[in-house]
Short mmCIF file of C-alpha atoms and ligand atoms in Angstrom, two decimals:
data_model
loop_
_atom_site.label_atom_id
_atom_site.label_comp_id
_atom_site.label_asym_id
_atom_site.label_seq_id
_atom_site.Cartn_x
_atom_site.Cartn_y
_atom_site.Cartn_z
CA MET A 158 51.79 -54.27 -270.33
CA PRO A 159 53.66 -50.96 -270.41
CA VAL A 160 56.07 -50.38 -273.28
CA VAL A 161 59.31 -48.57 -272.40
CA TRP A 162 60.70 -46.38 -275.16
CA SER A 163 63.46 -43.87 -275.83
CA ASP A 164 63.95 -41.90 -279.05
CA ARG A 165 67.70 -42.04 -278.30
CA CYS A 166 67.74 -45.72 -279.29
CA LEU A 167 67.35 -44.54 -282.90
CA LEU A 168 70.68 -42.64 -282.84
CA HIS A 169 72.78 -45.73 -283.66
CA ASP A 170 72.64 -45.98 -287.46
CA PRO A 171 75.65 -47.95 -288.73
CA ALA A 172 74.34 -48.22 -292.33
CA ALA A 173 76.81 -51.06 -292.98
CA GLU A 174 78.55 -53.95 -291.28
CA ILE A 175 81.84 -55.54 -292.32
CA TRP A 176 81.18 -59.21 -293.16
CA VAL A 177 83.99 -61.42 -294.54
CA GLY A 178 85.99 -58.25 -295.07
CA THR A 179 83.31 -56.57 -297.16
CA PRO A 180 80.85 -53.82 -296.25
CA THR A 181 77.29 -55.13 -296.47
CA PRO A 182 74.05 -53.26 -295.71
CA ALA A 183 73.23 -53.17 -291.98
CA THR A 184 70.26 -55.24 -290.83
CA GLU A 185 70.19 -53.94 -287.24
CA VAL A 186 68.63 -50.60 -288.24
CA PRO A 187 66.64 -47.91 -286.37
CA ALA A 188 63.48 -48.74 -288.34
CA ARG A 189 63.32 -52.06 -286.44
CA ALA A 190 62.39 -50.30 -283.23
CA THR A 191 59.77 -48.02 -284.78
CA ALA A 192 58.27 -50.93 -286.76
CA ILE A 193 57.71 -52.78 -283.49
CA ARG A 194 56.52 -49.78 -281.46
CA ASP A 195 53.99 -48.82 -284.14
CA ARG A 196 52.26 -52.21 -283.85
CA LEU A 197 51.74 -51.96 -280.07
CA ASP A 198 48.86 -50.03 -278.52
CA ALA A 199 49.90 -50.30 -274.87
CA ARG A 200 50.83 -47.43 -272.54
CA VAL A 201 54.23 -45.97 -273.48
CA VAL A 202 56.63 -45.07 -270.66
CA ASP A 203 59.73 -42.95 -271.29
CA ALA A 204 63.03 -44.66 -270.44
CA GLN A 205 64.54 -42.98 -267.38
CA PRO A 206 68.26 -42.28 -267.11
CA HIS A 207 70.20 -44.56 -264.74
CA ASP A 208 73.67 -44.13 -263.37
CA ASP A 209 76.58 -45.99 -264.99
CA ALA A 210 77.20 -47.60 -261.61
CA VAL A 211 74.19 -49.89 -262.21
CA LEU A 212 75.83 -51.22 -265.38
CA LEU A 213 78.95 -52.28 -263.47
CA ALA A 214 76.98 -55.18 -261.99
CA VAL A 215 77.34 -56.93 -265.35
CA HIS A 216 80.00 -55.04 -267.36
CA ASP A 217 83.66 -54.18 -266.87
CA GLU A 218 84.40 -50.52 -266.31
CA ALA A 219 86.98 -50.62 -269.14
CA LEU A 220 84.33 -51.69 -271.67
CA LEU A 221 82.00 -48.88 -270.63
CA ALA A 222 84.83 -46.33 -270.81
CA TYR A 223 85.86 -47.55 -274.26
CA LEU A 224 82.34 -47.57 -275.71
CA ALA A 225 81.72 -44.07 -274.35
CA SER A 226 84.83 -42.61 -276.01
CA ALA A 227 85.47 -44.88 -279.03
CA TRP A 228 83.76 -42.81 -281.68
CA LYS A 229 85.29 -39.54 -280.54
CA GLU A 230 88.86 -40.88 -280.49
CA TRP A 231 88.39 -42.69 -283.82
CA ASN A 232 86.89 -39.64 -285.51
CA GLY A 233 89.75 -37.50 -284.22
CA ALA A 234 92.34 -39.86 -285.74
CA GLU A 235 91.11 -39.22 -289.31
CA LEU A 236 91.18 -42.87 -290.35
CA PRO A 237 90.01 -44.08 -293.79
CA GLN A 238 87.09 -46.06 -292.30
CA GLU A 239 84.39 -43.72 -291.01
CA GLN A 240 83.19 -45.99 -288.20
CA VAL A 241 85.10 -47.84 -285.51
CA VAL A 242 86.08 -51.32 -286.73
CA PRO A 243 88.89 -53.62 -285.50
CA TYR A 244 91.74 -54.87 -287.67
CA VAL A 245 93.66 -56.76 -284.95
CA PHE A 246 92.20 -58.90 -282.16
CA ALA A 247 93.54 -59.74 -278.70
CA HIS A 248 93.35 -63.49 -279.36
CA ARG A 249 93.77 -65.51 -276.17
CA GLU A 250 96.97 -67.13 -277.50
CA LEU A 251 98.67 -63.74 -277.49
CA GLY A 252 98.45 -63.61 -273.72
CA ALA A 253 97.93 -59.84 -274.04
CA ARG A 254 97.83 -57.91 -270.78
CA ARG A 255 97.14 -54.31 -271.67
CA GLU A 256 94.95 -52.20 -273.92
CA PRO A 257 96.84 -51.12 -277.05
CA ALA A 258 97.78 -47.46 -277.48
CA ALA A 259 96.95 -46.92 -281.18
CA VAL A 260 93.43 -45.70 -281.81
CA TRP A 261 93.13 -48.17 -284.73
CA ALA A 262 94.23 -51.13 -282.57
CA ARG A 263 92.07 -50.37 -279.54
CA PRO A 264 88.76 -51.81 -280.88
CA GLY A 265 90.49 -55.22 -281.12
CA TRP A 266 90.82 -55.29 -277.33
CA PHE A 267 87.05 -55.02 -276.84
CA ALA A 268 85.37 -56.33 -280.03
CA TYR A 269 85.13 -59.94 -281.13
CA ASP A 270 83.86 -59.37 -284.68
CA THR A 271 84.00 -56.83 -287.50
CA MET A 272 80.27 -56.41 -288.01
CA THR A 273 79.52 -54.41 -284.88
CA LEU A 274 80.51 -50.89 -285.89
CA ILE A 275 80.61 -47.82 -283.66
CA GLY A 276 79.45 -44.50 -285.13
CA PRO A 277 78.52 -41.08 -283.74
CA GLY A 278 75.27 -42.15 -282.04
CA THR A 279 76.18 -45.68 -280.98
CA TRP A 280 77.02 -45.07 -277.33
CA GLU A 281 74.02 -42.85 -276.72
CA ALA A 282 71.71 -45.46 -278.28
CA ALA A 283 73.29 -48.39 -276.42
CA ARG A 284 73.05 -46.43 -273.18
CA ALA A 285 69.37 -45.63 -273.92
CA ALA A 286 68.69 -49.32 -274.53
CA ALA A 287 70.16 -50.15 -271.13
CA ASP A 288 68.07 -47.36 -269.57
CA ALA A 289 64.95 -48.82 -271.21
CA ALA A 290 65.69 -52.28 -269.79
CA LEU A 291 66.35 -50.79 -266.35
CA THR A 292 63.15 -48.72 -266.50
CA ALA A 293 61.19 -51.88 -267.33
CA ALA A 294 62.87 -53.57 -264.34
CA ASP A 295 61.93 -50.58 -262.14
CA LEU A 296 58.28 -50.88 -263.23
CA VAL A 297 58.23 -54.57 -262.37
CA LEU A 298 60.00 -54.06 -259.03
CA GLY A 299 57.37 -51.36 -258.37
CA GLY A 300 54.51 -53.82 -258.81
CA GLU A 301 53.77 -54.08 -262.54
CA PRO A 302 53.33 -57.78 -263.39
CA ALA A 303 55.29 -57.31 -266.62
CA ALA A 304 56.94 -54.59 -268.72
CA TYR A 305 58.44 -54.56 -272.22
CA ALA A 306 61.56 -52.61 -273.26
CA CYS A 307 61.04 -51.79 -276.96
CA THR A 308 64.60 -50.93 -277.77
CA ARG A 309 67.80 -51.43 -279.76
CA PRO A 310 70.69 -51.99 -280.30
CA PRO A 311 70.16 -55.50 -278.91
CA GLY A 312 72.32 -56.88 -276.11
CA HIS A 313 72.46 -60.65 -275.64
CA HIS A 314 75.75 -61.16 -277.52
CA ALA A 315 77.62 -58.58 -275.38
CA THR A 316 79.78 -60.19 -272.67
CA ARG A 317 81.12 -58.69 -269.48
CA SER A 318 84.07 -57.05 -271.22
CA ALA A 319 83.50 -57.46 -274.98
CA TYR A 320 81.04 -56.30 -277.62
CA GLY A 321 79.95 -58.09 -280.80
CA GLY A 322 77.01 -59.56 -282.68
CA SER A 323 75.48 -56.08 -283.16
CA CYS A 324 75.37 -55.79 -279.34
CA TYR A 325 77.24 -53.32 -277.09
CA LEU A 326 75.62 -53.48 -273.65
CA ASN A 327 73.74 -56.58 -272.49
CA ASN A 328 70.34 -55.05 -271.77
CA ALA A 329 68.69 -58.30 -270.66
CA ALA A 330 71.57 -59.08 -268.29
CA ILE A 331 71.43 -55.54 -266.89
CA ALA A 332 67.68 -55.95 -266.23
CA ALA A 333 68.29 -59.36 -264.65
CA GLY A 334 70.94 -57.85 -262.38
CA ALA A 335 68.37 -55.29 -261.19
CA LEU A 336 65.66 -57.92 -260.66
CA THR A 337 67.89 -60.03 -258.39
CA ALA A 338 67.00 -57.46 -255.70
CA ALA A 339 63.73 -59.43 -255.34
CA GLY A 340 65.19 -62.96 -255.49
CA PRO A 341 66.58 -65.45 -258.00
CA VAL A 342 66.00 -64.67 -261.67
CA ALA A 343 65.89 -66.62 -264.93
CA VAL A 344 66.87 -65.10 -268.26
CA LEU A 345 65.14 -67.10 -271.00
CA ASP A 346 66.35 -66.26 -274.50
CA VAL A 347 64.13 -67.14 -277.47
CA ASP A 348 66.13 -65.19 -280.05
CA ALA A 349 67.16 -67.37 -283.00
CA HIS A 350 70.81 -67.01 -281.94
CA HIS A 351 72.42 -68.23 -278.74
CA GLY A 352 72.58 -65.65 -275.93
CA ASN A 353 76.32 -66.14 -275.46
CA GLY A 354 76.91 -62.84 -273.70
CA THR A 355 74.26 -63.49 -271.07
CA GLN A 356 75.57 -67.03 -270.52
CA GLU A 357 79.11 -65.73 -270.02
CA ILE A 358 78.08 -62.89 -267.69
CA PHE A 359 76.17 -65.15 -265.30
CA ARG A 360 78.30 -68.29 -265.58
CA GLY A 361 78.55 -69.84 -262.11
CA ARG A 362 76.08 -67.45 -260.49
CA GLU A 363 73.49 -69.21 -258.36
CA ASP A 364 71.00 -66.33 -258.33
CA VAL A 365 70.65 -66.01 -262.14
CA ARG A 366 69.86 -68.94 -264.45
CA THR A 367 70.32 -68.51 -268.18
CA GLY A 368 68.50 -70.60 -270.77
CA SER A 369 68.47 -70.25 -274.55
CA VAL A 370 66.75 -71.93 -277.52
CA HIS A 371 68.52 -71.16 -280.78
CA VAL A 372 69.77 -72.47 -284.08
CA ASP A 373 72.63 -74.94 -283.61
CA PRO A 374 75.98 -73.14 -283.84
CA GLY A 375 77.46 -76.48 -284.92
CA ALA A 376 75.43 -76.15 -288.13
CA GLY A 377 77.36 -72.98 -288.95
CA TRP A 378 75.39 -70.22 -287.26
CA PHE A 379 76.38 -67.20 -285.13
CA PRO A 380 77.77 -66.99 -282.46
CA HIS A 381 79.68 -70.00 -283.89
CA PHE A 382 81.89 -70.64 -280.84
CA LEU A 383 79.16 -71.01 -278.22
CA GLY A 384 75.62 -72.24 -277.69
CA PHE A 385 76.25 -75.99 -277.64
CA ALA A 386 74.20 -78.31 -275.44
CA ASP A 387 77.28 -79.52 -273.55
CA GLU A 388 77.84 -76.02 -272.12
CA SER A 389 74.75 -76.59 -269.96
CA ASP A 390 75.19 -76.91 -266.20
CA GLY A 391 73.15 -76.21 -263.08
CA SER A 392 72.70 -72.54 -263.92
CA ASN A 393 72.68 -72.70 -267.74
CA LEU A 394 70.57 -74.61 -270.27
CA ASN A 395 71.27 -74.51 -274.01
CA LEU A 396 68.74 -76.05 -276.41
CA PRO A 397 70.13 -75.85 -279.96
CA LEU A 398 67.80 -76.72 -282.86
CA ALA A 399 68.62 -77.89 -286.37
CA PRO A 400 68.25 -75.37 -289.21
CA GLY A 401 64.73 -75.60 -290.59
CA ALA A 402 63.20 -76.48 -287.22
CA ALA A 403 59.62 -75.20 -287.00
CA ASP A 404 56.88 -74.75 -284.39
CA GLU A 405 56.84 -78.13 -282.69
CA PRO A 406 60.48 -78.53 -281.62
CA TRP A 407 60.78 -74.80 -280.91
CA LEU A 408 57.74 -74.76 -278.59
CA GLU A 409 58.92 -77.97 -276.91
CA ALA A 410 62.21 -76.22 -276.19
CA VAL A 411 60.48 -73.10 -274.84
CA ALA A 412 58.35 -75.33 -272.58
CA GLU A 413 61.50 -77.08 -271.35
CA LEU A 414 63.13 -73.73 -270.55
CA VAL A 415 60.03 -72.63 -268.63
CA GLY A 416 59.88 -75.90 -266.67
CA TRP A 417 63.59 -75.63 -265.87
CA ALA A 418 63.13 -72.05 -264.60
CA HIS A 419 60.39 -72.97 -262.10
CA GLY A 420 61.05 -71.59 -258.64
CA VAL A 421 62.59 -68.26 -259.65
CA ALA A 422 61.19 -64.99 -258.31
CA GLY A 423 61.65 -63.01 -261.53
CA LEU A 424 61.91 -63.58 -265.28
CA VAL A 425 63.69 -61.72 -268.06
CA VAL A 426 62.68 -62.72 -271.57
CA ALA A 427 65.32 -61.95 -274.20
CA LEU A 428 62.77 -61.60 -276.98
CA GLY A 429 64.27 -61.94 -280.43
CA VAL A 430 61.71 -62.72 -283.10
CA ASP A 431 64.26 -63.76 -285.73
CA ALA A 432 63.33 -67.44 -285.30
CA ALA A 433 60.30 -66.59 -287.45
CA ALA A 434 59.92 -68.17 -290.88
CA GLY A 435 60.90 -65.50 -293.37
CA ASP A 436 63.42 -63.71 -291.18
CA PRO A 437 66.56 -63.06 -293.26
CA GLU A 438 68.99 -63.75 -290.40
CA SER A 439 68.04 -67.28 -289.33
CA PRO A 440 66.95 -70.62 -290.83
CA LEU A 441 64.36 -71.44 -288.16
CA GLN A 442 60.74 -71.59 -289.38
CA VAL A 443 58.58 -70.53 -286.46
CA SER A 444 55.03 -69.19 -287.10
CA GLY A 445 53.25 -66.21 -285.58
CA ALA A 446 50.85 -68.59 -283.81
CA ALA A 447 53.82 -70.30 -282.17
CA PHE A 448 55.16 -66.95 -280.93
CA ARG A 449 51.74 -66.37 -279.30
CA GLU A 450 51.96 -69.83 -277.68
CA SER A 451 55.55 -69.15 -276.53
CA GLY A 452 54.21 -66.07 -274.75
CA ARG A 453 51.57 -68.18 -273.00
CA LEU A 454 54.24 -70.66 -271.87
CA LEU A 455 56.52 -67.88 -270.57
CA GLY A 456 53.58 -66.15 -268.87
CA SER A 457 52.59 -69.39 -267.14
CA LEU A 458 55.63 -69.02 -264.87
CA GLY A 459 53.52 -66.32 -263.20
CA VAL A 460 56.43 -64.28 -261.87
CA PRO A 461 57.28 -60.58 -262.39
CA THR A 462 58.58 -60.37 -265.95
CA VAL A 463 60.74 -57.97 -267.94
CA VAL A 464 60.71 -58.49 -271.70
CA VAL A 465 63.70 -57.01 -273.54
CA GLN A 466 63.85 -56.75 -277.33
CA GLU A 467 66.71 -58.59 -279.03
CA GLY A 468 66.81 -59.54 -282.75
CA GLY A 469 64.21 -59.72 -285.51
CA TYR A 470 65.01 -58.29 -288.94
CA ASP A 471 62.00 -58.59 -291.25
CA LEU A 472 60.59 -55.09 -290.92
CA ALA A 473 57.24 -56.14 -292.37
CA THR A 474 56.53 -58.75 -289.68
CA ILE A 475 58.54 -58.08 -286.51
CA GLY A 476 55.93 -55.74 -285.00
CA ALA A 477 53.17 -58.33 -285.32
CA LEU A 478 55.44 -61.09 -283.94
CA VAL A 479 56.29 -59.06 -280.84
CA ARG A 480 52.64 -58.13 -280.38
CA GLU A 481 51.59 -61.80 -280.55
CA THR A 482 54.24 -62.79 -278.01
CA LEU A 483 53.26 -60.06 -275.54
CA LEU A 484 49.53 -60.88 -275.90
CA GLY A 485 50.36 -64.55 -275.29
CA LEU A 486 52.36 -63.60 -272.21
CA GLU A 487 49.37 -61.75 -270.76
CA GLU A 488 47.08 -64.71 -271.56
CA GLY A 489 49.53 -67.10 -269.91
CA ARG A 490 49.56 -65.07 -266.71
CA ALA A 491 45.76 -64.88 -266.50
ZN1 ZN B 773 69.28 -63.16 -283.28
#
């Protein structure tokens, strides 16, 4: 299947994230994207620019405006921290009604964590990632059975009006919004972490179902506040797994998601490969062979499919894991 790529997705290079108040080395790095791309031998298609108006189907205008200008206004304020990071948050109990005026307070209106920094290339890269997802959707709407957006920063933790979890724009949700032009869509998220942003964006929508298999947030894993089974309803299915879960329960969950999605006209796969054994960001223990089988299961739906890259942090293995999943998807469709 065609691989959509943009060099601009490499421009976001935060170097660090602030975790429990302390700078730690960034794991969501540009080398992730090149490590994956270099393991694929499919046709590469350049991401095409799309108008901001397309993004408004899933994001608030205020979030887009903030992300587009955040680095410039922060840099102009000569603050001690080089990259944009919040120090106050608009907690719901405040009942806040307006964006704060101070440059150093403004990120707390839009961000929900301190690890998702904004630097000089962040907006351009996030925008390129959305363009890659939209270009993959265009290819599929134009008749390609499936297309893969090989991109970063990832997107599934970004909500309609907030960024966090190393995500700025919800690329999978943006692709799903485009695919609804051809009928109802399912977004199935196999990243090791719950796709909270996608769930929130499509909550209550009848034309987009969201399903996610992920490590149980109740066991202490990001996104902590969301991803529990009891959030499931007619348009959402959460399948949390215990830390240490390996191939069998993970594949059973993927199969359940696929069965639940039957009847849709289009599929978006939020493809994180951080559920793999050995990934530093999750305690799940999934094998490469199981990723191949997950691809077969997802492909068996037999509907036009956009695959969007989410997490996966072991640079030595993520390329092979994505390759296995995409090969499985093609086998499943055959
Ligand atoms: Zn993840």
